[in-house]
PDB file of C-alpha atoms in Angstrom:
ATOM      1  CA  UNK A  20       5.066  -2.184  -6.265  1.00  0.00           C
ATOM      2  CA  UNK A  21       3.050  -3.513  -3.167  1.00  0.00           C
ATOM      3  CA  UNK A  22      -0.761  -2.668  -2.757  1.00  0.00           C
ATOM      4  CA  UNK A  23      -0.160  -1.830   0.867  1.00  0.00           C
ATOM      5  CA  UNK A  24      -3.330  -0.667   2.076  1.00  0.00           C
ATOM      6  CA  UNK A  25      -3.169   2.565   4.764  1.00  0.00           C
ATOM      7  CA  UNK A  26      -6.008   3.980   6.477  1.00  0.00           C
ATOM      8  CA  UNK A  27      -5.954   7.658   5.743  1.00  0.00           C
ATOM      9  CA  UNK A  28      -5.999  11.065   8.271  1.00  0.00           C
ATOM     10  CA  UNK A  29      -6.578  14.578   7.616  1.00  0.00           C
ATOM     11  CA  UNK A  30      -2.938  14.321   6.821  1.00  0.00           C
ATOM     12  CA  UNK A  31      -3.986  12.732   3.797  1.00  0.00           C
ATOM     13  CA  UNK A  32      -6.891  15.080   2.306  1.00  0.00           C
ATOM     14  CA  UNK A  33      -5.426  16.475  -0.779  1.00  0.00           C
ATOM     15  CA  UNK A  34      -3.894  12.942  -1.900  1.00  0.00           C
ATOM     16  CA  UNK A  35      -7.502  11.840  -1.827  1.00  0.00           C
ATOM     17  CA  UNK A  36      -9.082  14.464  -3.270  1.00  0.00           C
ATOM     18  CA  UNK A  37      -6.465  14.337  -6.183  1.00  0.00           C
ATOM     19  CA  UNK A  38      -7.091  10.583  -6.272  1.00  0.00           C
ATOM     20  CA  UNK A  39     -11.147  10.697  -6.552  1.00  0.00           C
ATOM     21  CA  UNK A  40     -11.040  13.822  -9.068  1.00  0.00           C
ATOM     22  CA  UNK A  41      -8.965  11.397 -11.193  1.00  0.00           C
ATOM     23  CA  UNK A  42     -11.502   8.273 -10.681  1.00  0.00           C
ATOM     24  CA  UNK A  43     -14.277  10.729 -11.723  1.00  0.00           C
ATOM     25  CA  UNK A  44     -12.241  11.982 -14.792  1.00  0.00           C
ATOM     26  CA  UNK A  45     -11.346   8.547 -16.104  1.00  0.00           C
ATOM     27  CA  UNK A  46     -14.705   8.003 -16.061  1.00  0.00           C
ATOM     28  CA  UNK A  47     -16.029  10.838 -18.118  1.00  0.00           C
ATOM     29  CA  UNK A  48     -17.101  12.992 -15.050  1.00  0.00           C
ATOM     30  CA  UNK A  49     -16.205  16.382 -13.953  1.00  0.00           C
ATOM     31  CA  UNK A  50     -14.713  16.753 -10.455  1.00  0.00           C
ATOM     32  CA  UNK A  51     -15.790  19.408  -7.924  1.00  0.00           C
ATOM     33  CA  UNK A  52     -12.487  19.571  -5.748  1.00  0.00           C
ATOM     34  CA  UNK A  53     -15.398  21.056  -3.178  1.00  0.00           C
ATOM     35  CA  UNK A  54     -17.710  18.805  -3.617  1.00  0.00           C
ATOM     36  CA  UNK A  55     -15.309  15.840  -2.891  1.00  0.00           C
ATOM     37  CA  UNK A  56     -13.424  17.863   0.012  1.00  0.00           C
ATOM     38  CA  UNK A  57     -17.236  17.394   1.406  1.00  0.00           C
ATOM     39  CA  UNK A  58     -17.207  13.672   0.654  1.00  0.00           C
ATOM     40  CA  UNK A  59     -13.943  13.062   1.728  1.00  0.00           C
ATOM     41  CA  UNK A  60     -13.114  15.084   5.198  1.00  0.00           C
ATOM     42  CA  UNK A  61     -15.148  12.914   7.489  1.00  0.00           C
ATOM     43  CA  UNK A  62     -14.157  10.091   6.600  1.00  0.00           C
ATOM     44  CA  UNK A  63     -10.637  11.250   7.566  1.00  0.00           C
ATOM     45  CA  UNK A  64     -11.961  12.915  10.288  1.00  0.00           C
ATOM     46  CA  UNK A  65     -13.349   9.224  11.681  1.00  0.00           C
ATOM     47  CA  UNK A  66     -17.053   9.366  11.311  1.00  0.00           C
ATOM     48  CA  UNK A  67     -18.728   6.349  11.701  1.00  0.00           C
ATOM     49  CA  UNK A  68     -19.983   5.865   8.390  1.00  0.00           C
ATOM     50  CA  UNK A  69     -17.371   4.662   6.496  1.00  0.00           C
ATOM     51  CA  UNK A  70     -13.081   4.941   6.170  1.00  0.00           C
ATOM     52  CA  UNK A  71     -11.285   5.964   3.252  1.00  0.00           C
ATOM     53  CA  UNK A  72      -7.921   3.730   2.264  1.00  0.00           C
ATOM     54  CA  UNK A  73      -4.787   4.852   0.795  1.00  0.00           C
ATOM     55  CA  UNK A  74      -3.398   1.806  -1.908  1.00  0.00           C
ATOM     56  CA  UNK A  75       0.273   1.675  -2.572  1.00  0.00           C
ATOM     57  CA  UNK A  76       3.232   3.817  -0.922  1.00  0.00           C
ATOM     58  CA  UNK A  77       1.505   6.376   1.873  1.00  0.00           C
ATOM     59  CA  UNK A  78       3.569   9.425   0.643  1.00  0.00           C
ATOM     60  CA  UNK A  79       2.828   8.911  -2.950  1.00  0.00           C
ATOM     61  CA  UNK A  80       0.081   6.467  -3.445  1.00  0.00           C
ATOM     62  CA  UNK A  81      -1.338   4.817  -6.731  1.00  0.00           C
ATOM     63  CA  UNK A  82      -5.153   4.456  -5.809  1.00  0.00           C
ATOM     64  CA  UNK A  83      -7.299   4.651  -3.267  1.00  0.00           C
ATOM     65  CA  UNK A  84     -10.127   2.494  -1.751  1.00  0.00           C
ATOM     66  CA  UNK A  85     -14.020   4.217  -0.121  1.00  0.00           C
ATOM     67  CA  UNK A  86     -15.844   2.114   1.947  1.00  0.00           C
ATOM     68  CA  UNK A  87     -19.341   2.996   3.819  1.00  0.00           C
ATOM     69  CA  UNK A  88     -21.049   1.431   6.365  1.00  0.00           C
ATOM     70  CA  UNK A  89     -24.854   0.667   6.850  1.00  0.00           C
ATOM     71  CA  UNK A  90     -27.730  -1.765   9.000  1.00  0.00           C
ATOM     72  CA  UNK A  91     -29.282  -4.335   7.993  1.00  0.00           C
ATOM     73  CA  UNK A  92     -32.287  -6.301   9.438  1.00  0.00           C
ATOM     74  CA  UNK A  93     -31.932  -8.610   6.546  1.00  0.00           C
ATOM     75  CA  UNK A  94     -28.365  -9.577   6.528  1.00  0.00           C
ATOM     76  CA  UNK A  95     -28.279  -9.489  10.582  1.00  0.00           C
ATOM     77  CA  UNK A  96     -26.408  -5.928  11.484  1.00  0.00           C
ATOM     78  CA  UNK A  97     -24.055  -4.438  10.324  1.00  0.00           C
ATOM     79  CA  UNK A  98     -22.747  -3.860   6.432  1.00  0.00           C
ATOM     80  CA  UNK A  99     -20.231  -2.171   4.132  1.00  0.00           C
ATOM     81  CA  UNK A 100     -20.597  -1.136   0.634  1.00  0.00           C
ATOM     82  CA  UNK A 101     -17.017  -0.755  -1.236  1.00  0.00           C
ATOM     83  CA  UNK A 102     -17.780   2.616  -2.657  1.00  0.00           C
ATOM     84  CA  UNK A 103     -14.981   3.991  -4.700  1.00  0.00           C
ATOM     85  CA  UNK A 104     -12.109   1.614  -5.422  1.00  0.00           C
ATOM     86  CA  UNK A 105      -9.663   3.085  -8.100  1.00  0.00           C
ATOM     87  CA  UNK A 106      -5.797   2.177  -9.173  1.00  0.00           C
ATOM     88  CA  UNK A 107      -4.172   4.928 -11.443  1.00  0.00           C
ATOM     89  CA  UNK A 108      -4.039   3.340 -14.841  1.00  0.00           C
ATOM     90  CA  UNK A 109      -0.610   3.405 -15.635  1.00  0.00           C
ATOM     91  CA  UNK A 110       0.005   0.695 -12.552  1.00  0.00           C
ATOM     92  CA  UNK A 111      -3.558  -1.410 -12.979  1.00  0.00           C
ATOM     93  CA  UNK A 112      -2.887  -5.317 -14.202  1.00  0.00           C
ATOM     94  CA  UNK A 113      -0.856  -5.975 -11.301  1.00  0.00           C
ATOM     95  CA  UNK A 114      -2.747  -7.351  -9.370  1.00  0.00           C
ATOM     96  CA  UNK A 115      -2.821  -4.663  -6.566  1.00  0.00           C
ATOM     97  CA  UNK A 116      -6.129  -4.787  -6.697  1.00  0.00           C
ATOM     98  CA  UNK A 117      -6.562  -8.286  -6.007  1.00  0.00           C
ATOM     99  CA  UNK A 118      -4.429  -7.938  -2.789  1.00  0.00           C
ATOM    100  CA  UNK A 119      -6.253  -4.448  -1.897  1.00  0.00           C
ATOM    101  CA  UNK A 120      -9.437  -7.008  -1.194  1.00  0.00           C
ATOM    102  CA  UNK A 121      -7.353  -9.858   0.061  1.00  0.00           C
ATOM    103  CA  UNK A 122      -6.216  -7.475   2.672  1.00  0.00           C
ATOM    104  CA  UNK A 123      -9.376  -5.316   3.267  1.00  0.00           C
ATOM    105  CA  UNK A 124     -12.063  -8.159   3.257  1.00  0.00           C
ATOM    106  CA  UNK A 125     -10.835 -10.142   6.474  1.00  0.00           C
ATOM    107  CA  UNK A 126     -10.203  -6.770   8.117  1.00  0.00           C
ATOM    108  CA  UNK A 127     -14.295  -5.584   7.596  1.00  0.00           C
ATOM    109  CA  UNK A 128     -15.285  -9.208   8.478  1.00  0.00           C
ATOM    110  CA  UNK A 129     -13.059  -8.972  11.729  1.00  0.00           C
ATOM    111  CA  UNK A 130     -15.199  -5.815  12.415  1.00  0.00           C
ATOM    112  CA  UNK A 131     -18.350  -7.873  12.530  1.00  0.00           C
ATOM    113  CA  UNK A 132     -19.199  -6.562   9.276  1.00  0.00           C
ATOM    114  CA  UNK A 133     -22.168  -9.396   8.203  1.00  0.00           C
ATOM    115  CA  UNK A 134     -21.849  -8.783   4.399  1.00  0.00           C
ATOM    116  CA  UNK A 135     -19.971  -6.723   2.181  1.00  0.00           C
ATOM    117  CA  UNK A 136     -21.624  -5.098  -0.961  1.00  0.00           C
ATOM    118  CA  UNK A 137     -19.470  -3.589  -4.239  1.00  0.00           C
ATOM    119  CA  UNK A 138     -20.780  -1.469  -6.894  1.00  0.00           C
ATOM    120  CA  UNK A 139     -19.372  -1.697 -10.635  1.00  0.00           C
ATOM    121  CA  UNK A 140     -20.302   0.377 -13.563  1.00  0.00           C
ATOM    122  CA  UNK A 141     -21.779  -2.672 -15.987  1.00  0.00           C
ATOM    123  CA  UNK A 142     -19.630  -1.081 -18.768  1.00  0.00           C
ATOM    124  CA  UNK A 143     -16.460  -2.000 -16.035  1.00  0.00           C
ATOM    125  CA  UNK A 144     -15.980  -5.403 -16.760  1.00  0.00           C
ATOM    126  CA  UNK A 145     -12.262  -5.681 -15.193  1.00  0.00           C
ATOM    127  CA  UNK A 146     -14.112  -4.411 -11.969  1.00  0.00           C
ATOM    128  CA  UNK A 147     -16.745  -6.660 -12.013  1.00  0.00           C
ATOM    129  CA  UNK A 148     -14.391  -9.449 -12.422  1.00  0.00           C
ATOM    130  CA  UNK A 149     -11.971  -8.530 -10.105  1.00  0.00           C
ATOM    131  CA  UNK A 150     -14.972  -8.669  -7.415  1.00  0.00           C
ATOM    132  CA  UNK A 151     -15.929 -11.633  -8.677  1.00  0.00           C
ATOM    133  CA  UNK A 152     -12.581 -13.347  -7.581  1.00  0.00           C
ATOM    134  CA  UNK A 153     -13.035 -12.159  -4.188  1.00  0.00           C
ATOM    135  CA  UNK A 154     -16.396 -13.794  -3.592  1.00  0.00           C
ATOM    136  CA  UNK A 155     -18.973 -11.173  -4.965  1.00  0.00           C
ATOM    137  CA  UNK A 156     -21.965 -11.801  -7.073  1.00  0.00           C
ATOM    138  CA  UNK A 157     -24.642 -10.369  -8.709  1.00  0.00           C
ATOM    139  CA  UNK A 158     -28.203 -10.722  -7.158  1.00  0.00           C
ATOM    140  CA  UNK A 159     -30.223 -11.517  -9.711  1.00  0.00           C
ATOM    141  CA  UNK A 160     -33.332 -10.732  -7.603  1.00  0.00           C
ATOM    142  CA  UNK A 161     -32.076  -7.141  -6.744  1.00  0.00           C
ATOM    143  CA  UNK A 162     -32.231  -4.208  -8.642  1.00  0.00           C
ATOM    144  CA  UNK A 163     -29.927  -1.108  -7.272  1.00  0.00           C
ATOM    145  CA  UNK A 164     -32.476   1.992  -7.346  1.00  0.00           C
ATOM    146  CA  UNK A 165     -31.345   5.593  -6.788  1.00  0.00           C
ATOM    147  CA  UNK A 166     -32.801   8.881  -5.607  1.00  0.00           C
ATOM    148  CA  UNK A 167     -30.451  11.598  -6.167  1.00  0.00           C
ATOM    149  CA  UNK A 168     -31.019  14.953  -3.816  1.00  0.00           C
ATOM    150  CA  UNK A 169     -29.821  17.187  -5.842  1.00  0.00           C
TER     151      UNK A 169
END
């Protein structure tokens, strides 16, 4: 199976919601098929801030990739933050995710995107690794802080 990576449309919108209700239920969460409709139709729409990815066969893909996009004065312009990046279980090990950021990296940086940021759960330790053969690292002198509005 390749990790082909496809930027998805409106065409896409219940894959993705099926995709990211799964991610939040293999993580303990419960999914709002609303609330993630909300999340997920502008980014198909196009909206600036960020692109959702389809990993894996368009018609009947095996993960998906979120990515948002943010300023910086500190790291010169423009950034991403890899958001959501999930591979059904029964296909991770592969290495699809491995060529997912092989493929998706170079693209961003093309962009002009000056730095890319990832987010993994510290109980993920396949994630973190994973990042950590593409380049990331932990910043020892930055703590991630979070307000919620709720």
């Amino acid at each position: 199976m390749t990790a082909a990576l496809h930027l998805a449309g409106s065409e896409d919108a219940d894959r993705c919601v099926a995709l990211a209700a799964a991610a939040i239920s293999e993580r303990g969460g419960t999914p709002d098929a609303e609330v993630l409709r909300d999340a997920i139709d502008p980014l198909l729409a196009g909206t600036p801030h960020g692109a959702l990815y389809l990993i894996g066969p368009r018609k009947s893909p095996v993960g998906f990739l979120a990515v948002s996009f943010g300023w910086s004065v500190a790291e010169g312009g423009l950034v991403a933050r890899i958001d959501e990046i999930f591979i059904r279980e029964g296909v991770r090990g592969r290495g699809m995710g491995s060529e997912v950021l092989a493929a998706l990296l170079p693209r961003l940086e093309g962009a002009g995107i000056r730095s890319v940021h990832a987010v993994a759960e510290t109980a993920n330790a396949g994630l973190q690794r994973l990042f950590a053969r593409h380049g990331f690292a932990a910043r020892a002198e930055h703590v991630i802080l979070t307000r919620r509005a709720d």
